[in-house]
Coordinates of C-alpha atoms in Angstrom, one line a residue:
Chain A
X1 CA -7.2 -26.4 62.5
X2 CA -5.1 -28.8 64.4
X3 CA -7.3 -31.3 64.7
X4 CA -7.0 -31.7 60.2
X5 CA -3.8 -33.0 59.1
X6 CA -1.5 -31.3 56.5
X7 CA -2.8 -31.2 52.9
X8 CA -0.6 -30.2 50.5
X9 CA 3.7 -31.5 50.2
X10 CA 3.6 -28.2 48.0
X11 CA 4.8 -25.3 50.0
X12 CA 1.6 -23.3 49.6
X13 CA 0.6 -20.1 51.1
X14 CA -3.2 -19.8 52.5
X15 CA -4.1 -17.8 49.3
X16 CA -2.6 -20.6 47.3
X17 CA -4.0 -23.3 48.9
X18 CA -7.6 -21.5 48.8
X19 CA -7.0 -21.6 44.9
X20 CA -6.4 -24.0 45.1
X21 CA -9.8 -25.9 47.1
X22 CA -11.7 -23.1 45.4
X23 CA -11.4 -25.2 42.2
X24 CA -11.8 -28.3 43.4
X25 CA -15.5 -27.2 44.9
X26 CA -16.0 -25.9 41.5
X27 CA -15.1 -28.4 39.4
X28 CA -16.8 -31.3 42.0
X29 CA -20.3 -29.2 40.8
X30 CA -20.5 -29.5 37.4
X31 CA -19.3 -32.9 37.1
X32 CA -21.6 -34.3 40.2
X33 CA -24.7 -32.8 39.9
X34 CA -25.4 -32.2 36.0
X35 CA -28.6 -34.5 34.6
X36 CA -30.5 -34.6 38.2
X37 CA -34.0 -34.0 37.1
X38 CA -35.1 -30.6 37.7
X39 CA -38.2 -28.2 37.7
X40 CA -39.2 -24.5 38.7
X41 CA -40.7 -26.6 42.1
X42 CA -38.0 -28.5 43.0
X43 CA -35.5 -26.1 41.7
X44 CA -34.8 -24.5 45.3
X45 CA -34.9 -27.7 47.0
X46 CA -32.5 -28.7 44.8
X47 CA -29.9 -26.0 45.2
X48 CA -30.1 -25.8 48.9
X49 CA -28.9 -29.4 49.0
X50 CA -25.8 -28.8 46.6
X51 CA -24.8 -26.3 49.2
X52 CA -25.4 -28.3 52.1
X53 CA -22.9 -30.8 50.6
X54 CA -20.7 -28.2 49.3
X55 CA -20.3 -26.7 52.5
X56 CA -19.4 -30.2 53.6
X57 CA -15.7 -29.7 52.1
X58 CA -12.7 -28.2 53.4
X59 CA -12.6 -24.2 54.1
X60 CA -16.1 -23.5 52.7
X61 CA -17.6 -21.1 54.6
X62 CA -20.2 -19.8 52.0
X63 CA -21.8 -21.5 48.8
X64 CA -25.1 -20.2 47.0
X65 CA -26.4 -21.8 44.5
X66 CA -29.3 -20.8 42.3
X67 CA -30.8 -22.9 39.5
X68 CA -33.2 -21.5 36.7
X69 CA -34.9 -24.8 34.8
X70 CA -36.3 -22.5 32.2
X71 CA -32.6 -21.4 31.0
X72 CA -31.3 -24.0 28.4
X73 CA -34.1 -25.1 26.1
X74 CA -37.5 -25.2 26.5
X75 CA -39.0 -28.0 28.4
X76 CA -41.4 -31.4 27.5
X77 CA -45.0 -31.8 27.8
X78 CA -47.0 -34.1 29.7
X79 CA -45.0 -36.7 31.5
X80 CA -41.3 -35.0 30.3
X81 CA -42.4 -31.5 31.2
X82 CA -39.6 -31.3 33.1
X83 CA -36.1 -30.8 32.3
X84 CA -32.3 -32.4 33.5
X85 CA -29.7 -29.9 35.1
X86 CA -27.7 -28.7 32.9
X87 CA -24.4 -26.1 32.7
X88 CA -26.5 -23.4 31.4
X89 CA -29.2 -23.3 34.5
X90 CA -26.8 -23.2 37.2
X91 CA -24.8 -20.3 39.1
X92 CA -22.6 -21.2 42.2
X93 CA -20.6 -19.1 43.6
X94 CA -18.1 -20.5 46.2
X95 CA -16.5 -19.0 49.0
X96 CA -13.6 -21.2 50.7
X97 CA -11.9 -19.1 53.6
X98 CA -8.6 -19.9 55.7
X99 CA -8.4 -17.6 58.6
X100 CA -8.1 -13.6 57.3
X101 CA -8.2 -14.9 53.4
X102 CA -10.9 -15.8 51.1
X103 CA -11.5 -16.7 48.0
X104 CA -14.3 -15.9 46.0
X105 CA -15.2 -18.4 42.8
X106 CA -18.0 -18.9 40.3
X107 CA -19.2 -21.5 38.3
X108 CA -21.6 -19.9 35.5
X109 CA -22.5 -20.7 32.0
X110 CA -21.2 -18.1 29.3
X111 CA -23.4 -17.9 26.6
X112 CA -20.4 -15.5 24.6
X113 CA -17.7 -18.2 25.3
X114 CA -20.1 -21.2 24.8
X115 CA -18.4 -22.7 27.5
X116 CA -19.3 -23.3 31.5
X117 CA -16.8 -21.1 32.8
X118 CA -15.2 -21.4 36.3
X119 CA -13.4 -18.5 37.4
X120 CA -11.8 -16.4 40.5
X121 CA -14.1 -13.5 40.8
X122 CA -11.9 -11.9 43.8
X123 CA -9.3 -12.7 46.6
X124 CA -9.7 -10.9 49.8
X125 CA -7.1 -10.7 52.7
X126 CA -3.5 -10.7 53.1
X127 CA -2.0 -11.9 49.6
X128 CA 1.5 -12.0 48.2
X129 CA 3.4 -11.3 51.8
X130 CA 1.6 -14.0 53.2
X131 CA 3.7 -17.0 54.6
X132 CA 3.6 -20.3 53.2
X133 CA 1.7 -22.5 55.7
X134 CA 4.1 -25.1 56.3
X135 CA 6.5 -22.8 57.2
X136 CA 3.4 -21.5 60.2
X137 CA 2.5 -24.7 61.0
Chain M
X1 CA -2.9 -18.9 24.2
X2 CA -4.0 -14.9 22.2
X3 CA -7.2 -16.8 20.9
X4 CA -8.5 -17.6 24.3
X5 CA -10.7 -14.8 26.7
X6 CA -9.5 -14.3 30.0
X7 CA -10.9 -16.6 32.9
X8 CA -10.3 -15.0 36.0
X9 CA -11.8 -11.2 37.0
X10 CA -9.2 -11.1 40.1
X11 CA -6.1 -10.7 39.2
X12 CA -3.8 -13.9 39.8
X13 CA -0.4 -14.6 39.0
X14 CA 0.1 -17.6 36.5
X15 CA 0.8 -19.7 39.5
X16 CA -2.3 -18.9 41.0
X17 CA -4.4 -19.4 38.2
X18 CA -2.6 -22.9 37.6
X19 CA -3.4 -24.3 41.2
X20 CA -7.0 -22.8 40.8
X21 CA -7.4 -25.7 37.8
X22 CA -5.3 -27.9 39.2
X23 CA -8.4 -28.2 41.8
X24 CA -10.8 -27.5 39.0
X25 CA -9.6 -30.8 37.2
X26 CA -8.9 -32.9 40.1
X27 CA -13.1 -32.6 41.9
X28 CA -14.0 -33.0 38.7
X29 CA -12.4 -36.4 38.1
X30 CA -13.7 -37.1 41.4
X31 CA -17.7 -36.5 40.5
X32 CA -17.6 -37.3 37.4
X33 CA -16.0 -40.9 36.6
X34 CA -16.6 -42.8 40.4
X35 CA -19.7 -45.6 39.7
X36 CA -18.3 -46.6 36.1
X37 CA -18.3 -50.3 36.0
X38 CA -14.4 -51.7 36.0
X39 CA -12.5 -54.7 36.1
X40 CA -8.8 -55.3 36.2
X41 CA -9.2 -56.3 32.3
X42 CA -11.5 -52.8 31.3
X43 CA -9.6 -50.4 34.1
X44 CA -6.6 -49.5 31.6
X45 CA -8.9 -48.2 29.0
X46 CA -10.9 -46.3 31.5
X47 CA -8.0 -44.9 33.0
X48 CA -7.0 -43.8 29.1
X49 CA -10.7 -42.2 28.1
X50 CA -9.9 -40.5 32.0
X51 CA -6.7 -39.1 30.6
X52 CA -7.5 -38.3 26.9
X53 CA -10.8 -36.0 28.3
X54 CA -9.4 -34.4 31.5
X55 CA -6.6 -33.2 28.9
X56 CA -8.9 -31.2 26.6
X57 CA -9.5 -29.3 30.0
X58 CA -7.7 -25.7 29.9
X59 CA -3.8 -26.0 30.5
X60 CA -3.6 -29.4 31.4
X61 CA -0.4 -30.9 29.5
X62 CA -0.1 -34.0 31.6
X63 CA -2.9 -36.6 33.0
X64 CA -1.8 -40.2 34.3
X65 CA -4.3 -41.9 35.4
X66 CA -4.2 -45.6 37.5
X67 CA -7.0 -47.4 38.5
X68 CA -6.5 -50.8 40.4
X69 CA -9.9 -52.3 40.7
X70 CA -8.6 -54.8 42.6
X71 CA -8.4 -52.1 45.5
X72 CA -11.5 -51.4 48.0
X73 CA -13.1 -54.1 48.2
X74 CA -13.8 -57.5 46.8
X75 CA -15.4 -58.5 43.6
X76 CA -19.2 -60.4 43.7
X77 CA -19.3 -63.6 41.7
X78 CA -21.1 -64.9 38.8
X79 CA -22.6 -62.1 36.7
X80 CA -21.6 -59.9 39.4
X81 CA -17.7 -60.1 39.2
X82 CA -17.2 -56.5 38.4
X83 CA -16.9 -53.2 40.5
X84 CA -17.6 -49.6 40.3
X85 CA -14.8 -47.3 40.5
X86 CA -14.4 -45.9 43.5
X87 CA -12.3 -43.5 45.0
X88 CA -9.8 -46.1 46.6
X89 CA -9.3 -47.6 43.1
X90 CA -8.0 -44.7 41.0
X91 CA -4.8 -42.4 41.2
X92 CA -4.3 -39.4 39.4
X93 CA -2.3 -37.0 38.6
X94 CA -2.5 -34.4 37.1
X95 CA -0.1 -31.5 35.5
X96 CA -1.6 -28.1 34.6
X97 CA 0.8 -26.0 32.9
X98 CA 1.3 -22.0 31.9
X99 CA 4.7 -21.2 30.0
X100 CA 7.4 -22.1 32.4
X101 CA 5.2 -22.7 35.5
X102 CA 3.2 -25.6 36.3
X103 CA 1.7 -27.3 39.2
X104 CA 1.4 -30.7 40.1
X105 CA -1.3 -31.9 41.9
X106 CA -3.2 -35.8 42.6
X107 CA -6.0 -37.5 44.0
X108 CA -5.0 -40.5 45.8
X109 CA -6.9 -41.7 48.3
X110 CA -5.3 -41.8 51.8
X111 CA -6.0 -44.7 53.9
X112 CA -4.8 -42.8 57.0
X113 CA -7.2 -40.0 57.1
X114 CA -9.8 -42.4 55.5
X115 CA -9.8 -39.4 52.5
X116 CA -10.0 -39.7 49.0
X117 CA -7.1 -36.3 49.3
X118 CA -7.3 -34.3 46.1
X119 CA -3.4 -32.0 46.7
X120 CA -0.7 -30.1 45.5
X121 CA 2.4 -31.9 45.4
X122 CA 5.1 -29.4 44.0
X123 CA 4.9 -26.3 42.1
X124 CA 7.4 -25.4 39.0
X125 CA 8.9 -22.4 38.0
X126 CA 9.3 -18.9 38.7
X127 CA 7.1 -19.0 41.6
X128 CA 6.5 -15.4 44.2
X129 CA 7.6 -12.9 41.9
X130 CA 5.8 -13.6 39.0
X131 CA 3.5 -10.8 37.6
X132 CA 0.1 -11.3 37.6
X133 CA -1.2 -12.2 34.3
X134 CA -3.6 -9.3 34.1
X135 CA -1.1 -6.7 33.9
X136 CA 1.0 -9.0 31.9
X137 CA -1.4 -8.9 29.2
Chain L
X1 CA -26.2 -68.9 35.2
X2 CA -25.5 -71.4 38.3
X3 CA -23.0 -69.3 39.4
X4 CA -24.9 -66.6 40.0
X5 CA -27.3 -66.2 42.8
X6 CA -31.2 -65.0 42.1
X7 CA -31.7 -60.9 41.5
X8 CA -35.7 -60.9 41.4
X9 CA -38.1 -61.7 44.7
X10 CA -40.7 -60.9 42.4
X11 CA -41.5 -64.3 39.9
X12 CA -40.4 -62.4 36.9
X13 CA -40.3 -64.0 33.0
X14 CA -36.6 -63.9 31.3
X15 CA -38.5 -61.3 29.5
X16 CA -39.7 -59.1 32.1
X17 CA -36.4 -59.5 33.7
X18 CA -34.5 -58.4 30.9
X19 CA -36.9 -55.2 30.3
X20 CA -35.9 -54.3 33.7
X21 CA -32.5 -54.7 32.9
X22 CA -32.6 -52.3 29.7
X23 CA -34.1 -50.3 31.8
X24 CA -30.9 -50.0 34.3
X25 CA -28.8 -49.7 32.0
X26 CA -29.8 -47.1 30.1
X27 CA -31.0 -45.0 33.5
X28 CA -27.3 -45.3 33.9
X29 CA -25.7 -44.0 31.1
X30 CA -27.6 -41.3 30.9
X31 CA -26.5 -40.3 34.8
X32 CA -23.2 -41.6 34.4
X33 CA -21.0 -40.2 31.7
X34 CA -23.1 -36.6 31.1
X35 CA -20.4 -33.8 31.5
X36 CA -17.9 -35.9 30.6
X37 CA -15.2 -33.4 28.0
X38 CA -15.1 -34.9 24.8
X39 CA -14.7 -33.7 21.0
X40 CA -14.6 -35.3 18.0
X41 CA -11.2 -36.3 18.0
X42 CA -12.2 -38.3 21.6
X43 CA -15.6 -39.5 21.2
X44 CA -15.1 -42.9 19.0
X45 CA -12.8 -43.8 22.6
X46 CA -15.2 -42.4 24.8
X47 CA -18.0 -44.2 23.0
X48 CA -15.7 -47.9 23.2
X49 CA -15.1 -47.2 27.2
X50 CA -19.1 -46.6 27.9
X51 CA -19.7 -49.9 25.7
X52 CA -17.3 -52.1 27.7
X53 CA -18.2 -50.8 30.8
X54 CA -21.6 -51.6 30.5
X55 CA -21.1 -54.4 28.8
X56 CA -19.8 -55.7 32.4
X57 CA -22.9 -55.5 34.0
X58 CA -25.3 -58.1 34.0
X59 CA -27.0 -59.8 30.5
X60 CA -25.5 -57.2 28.6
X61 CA -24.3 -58.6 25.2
X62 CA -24.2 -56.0 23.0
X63 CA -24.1 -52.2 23.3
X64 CA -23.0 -49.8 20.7
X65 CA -22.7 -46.3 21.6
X66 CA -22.6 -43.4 19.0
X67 CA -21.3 -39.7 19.8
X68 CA -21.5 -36.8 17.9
X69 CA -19.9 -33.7 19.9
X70 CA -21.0 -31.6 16.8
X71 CA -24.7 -32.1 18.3
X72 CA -26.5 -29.7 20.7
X73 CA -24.7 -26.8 19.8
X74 CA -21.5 -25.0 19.0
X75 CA -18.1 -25.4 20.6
X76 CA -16.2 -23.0 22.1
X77 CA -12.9 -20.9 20.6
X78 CA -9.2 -21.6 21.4
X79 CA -8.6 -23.3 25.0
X80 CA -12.7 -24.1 25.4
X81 CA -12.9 -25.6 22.3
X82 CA -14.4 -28.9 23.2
X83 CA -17.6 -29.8 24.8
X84 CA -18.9 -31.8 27.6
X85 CA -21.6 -34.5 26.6
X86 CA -25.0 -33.9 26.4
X87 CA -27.6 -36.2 26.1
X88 CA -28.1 -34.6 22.2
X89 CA -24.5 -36.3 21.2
X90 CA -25.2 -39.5 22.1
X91 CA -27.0 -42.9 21.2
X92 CA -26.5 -45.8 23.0
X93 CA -29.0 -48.9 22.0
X94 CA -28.6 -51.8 24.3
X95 CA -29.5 -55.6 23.9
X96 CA -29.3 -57.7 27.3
X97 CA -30.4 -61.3 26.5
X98 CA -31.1 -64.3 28.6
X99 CA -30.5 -67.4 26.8
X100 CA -33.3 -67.4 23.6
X101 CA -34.8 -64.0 24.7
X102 CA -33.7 -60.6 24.3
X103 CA -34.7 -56.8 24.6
X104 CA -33.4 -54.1 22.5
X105 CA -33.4 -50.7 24.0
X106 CA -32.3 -47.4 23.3
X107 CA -31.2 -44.0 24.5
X108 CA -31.7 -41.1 22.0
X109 CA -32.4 -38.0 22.5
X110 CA -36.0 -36.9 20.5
X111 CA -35.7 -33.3 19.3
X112 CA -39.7 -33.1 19.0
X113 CA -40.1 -34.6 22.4
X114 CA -37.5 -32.1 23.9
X115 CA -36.4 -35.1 26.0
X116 CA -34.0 -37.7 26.6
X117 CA -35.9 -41.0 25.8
X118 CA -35.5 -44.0 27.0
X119 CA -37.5 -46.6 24.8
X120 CA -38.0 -50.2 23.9
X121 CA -37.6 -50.9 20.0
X122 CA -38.0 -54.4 20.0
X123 CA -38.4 -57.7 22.2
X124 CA -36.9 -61.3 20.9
X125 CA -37.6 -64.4 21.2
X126 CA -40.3 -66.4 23.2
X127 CA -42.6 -64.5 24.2
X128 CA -45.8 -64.5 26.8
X129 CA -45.7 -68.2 27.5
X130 CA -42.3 -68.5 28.3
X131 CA -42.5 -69.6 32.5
X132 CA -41.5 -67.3 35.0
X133 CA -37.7 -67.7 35.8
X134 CA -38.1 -68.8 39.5
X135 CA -40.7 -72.1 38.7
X136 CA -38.0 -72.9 35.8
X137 CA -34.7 -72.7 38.0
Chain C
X1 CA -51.8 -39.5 30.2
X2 CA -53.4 -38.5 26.7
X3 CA -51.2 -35.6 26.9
X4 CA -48.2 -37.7 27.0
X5 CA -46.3 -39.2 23.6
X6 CA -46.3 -42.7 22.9
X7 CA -42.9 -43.6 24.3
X8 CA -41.8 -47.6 23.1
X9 CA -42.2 -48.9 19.6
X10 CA -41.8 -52.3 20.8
X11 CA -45.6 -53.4 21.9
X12 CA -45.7 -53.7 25.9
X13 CA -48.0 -54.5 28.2
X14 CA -48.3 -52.0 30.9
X15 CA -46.6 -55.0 33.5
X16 CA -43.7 -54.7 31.0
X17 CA -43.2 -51.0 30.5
X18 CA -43.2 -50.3 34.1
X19 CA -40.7 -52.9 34.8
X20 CA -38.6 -51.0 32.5
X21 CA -39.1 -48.0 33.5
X22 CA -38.6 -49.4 37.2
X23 CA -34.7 -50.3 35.8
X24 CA -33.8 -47.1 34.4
X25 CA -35.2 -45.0 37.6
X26 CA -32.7 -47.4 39.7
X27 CA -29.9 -46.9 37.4
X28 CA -30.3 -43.7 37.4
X29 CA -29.9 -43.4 40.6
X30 CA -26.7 -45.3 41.2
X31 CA -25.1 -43.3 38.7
X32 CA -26.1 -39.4 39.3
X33 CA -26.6 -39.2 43.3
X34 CA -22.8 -41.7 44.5
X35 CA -20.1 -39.0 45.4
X36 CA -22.2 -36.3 46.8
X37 CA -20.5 -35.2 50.0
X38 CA -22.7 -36.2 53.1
X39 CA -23.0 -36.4 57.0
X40 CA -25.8 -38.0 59.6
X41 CA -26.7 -34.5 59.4
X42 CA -26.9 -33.9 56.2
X43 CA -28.1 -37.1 54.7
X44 CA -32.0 -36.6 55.7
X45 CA -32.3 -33.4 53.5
X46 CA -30.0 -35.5 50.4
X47 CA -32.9 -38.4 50.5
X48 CA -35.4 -35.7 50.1
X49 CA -33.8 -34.0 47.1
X50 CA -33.3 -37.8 45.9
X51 CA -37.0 -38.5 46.1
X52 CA -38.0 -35.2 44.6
X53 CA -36.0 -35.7 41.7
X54 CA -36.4 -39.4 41.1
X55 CA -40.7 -38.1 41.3
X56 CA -40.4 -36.3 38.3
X57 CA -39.6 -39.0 36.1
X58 CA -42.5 -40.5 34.0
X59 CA -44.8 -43.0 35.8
X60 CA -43.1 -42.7 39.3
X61 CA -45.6 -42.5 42.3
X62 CA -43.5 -42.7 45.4
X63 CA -40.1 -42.8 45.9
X64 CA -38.5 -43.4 49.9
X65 CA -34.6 -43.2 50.1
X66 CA -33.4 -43.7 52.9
X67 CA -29.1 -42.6 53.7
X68 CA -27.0 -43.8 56.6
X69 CA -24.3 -42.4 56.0
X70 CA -22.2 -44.6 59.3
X71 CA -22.4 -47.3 57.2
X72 CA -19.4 -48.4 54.2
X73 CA -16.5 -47.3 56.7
X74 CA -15.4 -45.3 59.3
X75 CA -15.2 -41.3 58.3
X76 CA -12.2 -39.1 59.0
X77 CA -11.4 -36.5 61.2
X78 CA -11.0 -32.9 61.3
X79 CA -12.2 -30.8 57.9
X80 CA -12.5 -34.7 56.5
X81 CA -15.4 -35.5 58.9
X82 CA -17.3 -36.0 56.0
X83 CA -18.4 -39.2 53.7
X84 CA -19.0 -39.7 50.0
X85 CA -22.2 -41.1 49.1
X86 CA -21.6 -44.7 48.6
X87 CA -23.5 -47.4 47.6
X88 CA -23.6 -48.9 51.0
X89 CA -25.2 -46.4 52.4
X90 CA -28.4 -46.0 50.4
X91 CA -31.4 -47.7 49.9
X92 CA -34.6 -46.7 47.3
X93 CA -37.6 -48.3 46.8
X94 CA -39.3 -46.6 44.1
X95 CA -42.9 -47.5 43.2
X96 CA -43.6 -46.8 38.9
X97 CA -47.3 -47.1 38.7
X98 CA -49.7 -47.0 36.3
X99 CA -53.6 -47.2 35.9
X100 CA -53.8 -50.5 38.2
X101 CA -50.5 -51.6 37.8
X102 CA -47.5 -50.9 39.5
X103 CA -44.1 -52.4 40.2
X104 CA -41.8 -52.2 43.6
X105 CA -38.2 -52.0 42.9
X106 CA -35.4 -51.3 44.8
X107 CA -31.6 -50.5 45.3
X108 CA -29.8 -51.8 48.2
X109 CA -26.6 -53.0 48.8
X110 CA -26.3 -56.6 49.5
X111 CA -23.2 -57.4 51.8
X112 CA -23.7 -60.9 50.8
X113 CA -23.2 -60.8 47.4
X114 CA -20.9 -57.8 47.7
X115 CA -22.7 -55.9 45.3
X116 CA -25.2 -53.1 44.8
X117 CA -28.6 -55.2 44.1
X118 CA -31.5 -53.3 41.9
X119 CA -34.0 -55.8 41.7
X120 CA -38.1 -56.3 41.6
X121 CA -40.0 -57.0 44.7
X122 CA -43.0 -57.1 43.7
X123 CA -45.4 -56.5 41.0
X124 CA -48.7 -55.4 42.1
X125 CA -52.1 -55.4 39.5
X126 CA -53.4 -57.5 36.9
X127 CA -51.2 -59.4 35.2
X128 CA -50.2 -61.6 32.8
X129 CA -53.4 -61.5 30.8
X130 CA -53.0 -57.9 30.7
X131 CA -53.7 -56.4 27.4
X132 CA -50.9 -54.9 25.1
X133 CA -50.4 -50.9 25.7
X134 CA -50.2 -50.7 22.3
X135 CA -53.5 -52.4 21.2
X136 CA -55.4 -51.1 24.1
X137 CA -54.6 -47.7 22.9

């Protein structure tokens, strides 16, 4: 850790800060990788990469990403039989981690909310009595 | 805010949840607009379509967004007198907001640590002791 | 056109050139601005940003893009009511032209192809005598 | 290929519609794959993931991307030991072929011109006095 300079001006606590980054892997997903061309083949390939890159980021320890082509309309024949990534084929959740606290994040389409919803699924570790981490530092 | 679902299945505080978008809006700014072709005469109407989209994302209130194309680089000539945005060209920040509490957060790329740094620069409001939401509902 | 230096190694025609050019552009609309949030409040100003930024690049002279948020399904209820664009909203036809020739494409997505297409509608001017660009410079 | 729907209206010689295609598999590419997080490690297995998905597209036959990701500036320390795919870094041939014909394309930065060149290389087959798709059909 004290190789990385500070982040953050905000007086954030670990938890905050992994809120924080959690989001940002999240919302870096959808907007980067939606429209690559996709099939049931290259599927895996596919999501092995985003995590690769994913885990590139700050405090990612974990990422899994699974991608389903047939999810989200049916595909082309012949030379379009296959499809472009889209919200509804795609499940990743994240896992950024600082020290003794995670945070565990999901990207995932909801068909009931019509929306690709990002979300805090859990937070593990120390939480509210944890101290800010400039005040650590 | 009683027409919406819930997001989150952990239970955060409104501050919490507030700095999870915060990152949510801020990597997805990142992935999503860098490559748009920009010159100092088109970059304040991109930085407006920036603002006016990122603000129909949940709970953002405030989006300012600055692109200097000028930045990063120079420009080709001829037919090729334009750039792409690129992180070094754009600035933006960005203010999520619950009630009383909101977070401010930017992307601004850091010439020091060679970063495009997406952070939290000051939080607002009633800050450790606020109930999580989940019981507050 | 003196200012700018050659593109092609290959002895293209203006018209072949410019086919390859309607073909870059529309690759790149369709990978660029997917995901971005729109509704239909936002999508006449998110249609004018797309048309002046590829309007920049090269031989462009006119581009008019069309959005219709209300295609490729329903919206979302209270804070995700909007939509991020699809390539069923939008229809972007493109006309780069060189001097006396020029090609009009288009990207529009075909509901009994089940596909994105990207298609030549029409092709102006002089046709298969005109000389290769390189022998006329 | 019978398999496959008819995909310009405009009549085109083979020569013609692969050049086009050639142009929207190159913009493509600029616009989707810029931004993904990457390292010297990393960047072998992107390439891959680029070529597989670029291979899907109609008429494509080979695709090489190559990623270095040392070049376009130094990279930062710490958790920020990471780049952002950037157009200096990459370079794709891709190859759209059909029957005899095929074109060579390709994207690669030119320092020179300070700009990211997509451009033909070559264009391999019979040629000029090839019969219209459409007519042939």
């Amino acid at each position: 850790m004290t190789r990385s300079p500070p982040i953050h001006r905000a007086p954030l606590s670990r938890r905050e800060a992994l809120l924080f980054e959690a989001g940002v892997k999240l919302g870096g997903i959808f907007h980067q990788y939606l429209g690559i061309p996709v099939t049931p083949r290259t599927a895996p390939g596919l999501a092995r990469t985003i995590e690769r890159a994913v885990s590139l980021q700050p405090f990612v320890v974990s990422v899994r990403a699974t991608i389903d082509p047939r999810r989200g309309g049916p595909m082309g024949r012949g030379r379009f039989a296959y499809r472009y990534l889209n919200p509804e084929m795609i499940e990743v959740p994240v896992l950024p981690r600082d020290g003794p606290e995670a945070v565990e994040a999901r990207f995932a389409h909801r068909a009931d909310l019509r929306y690709p919803l990002m979300s805090v699924i859990r937070v593990r570790g120390p939480v509210r009595g944890s101290p800010p981490r400039r005040r650590a530092a």
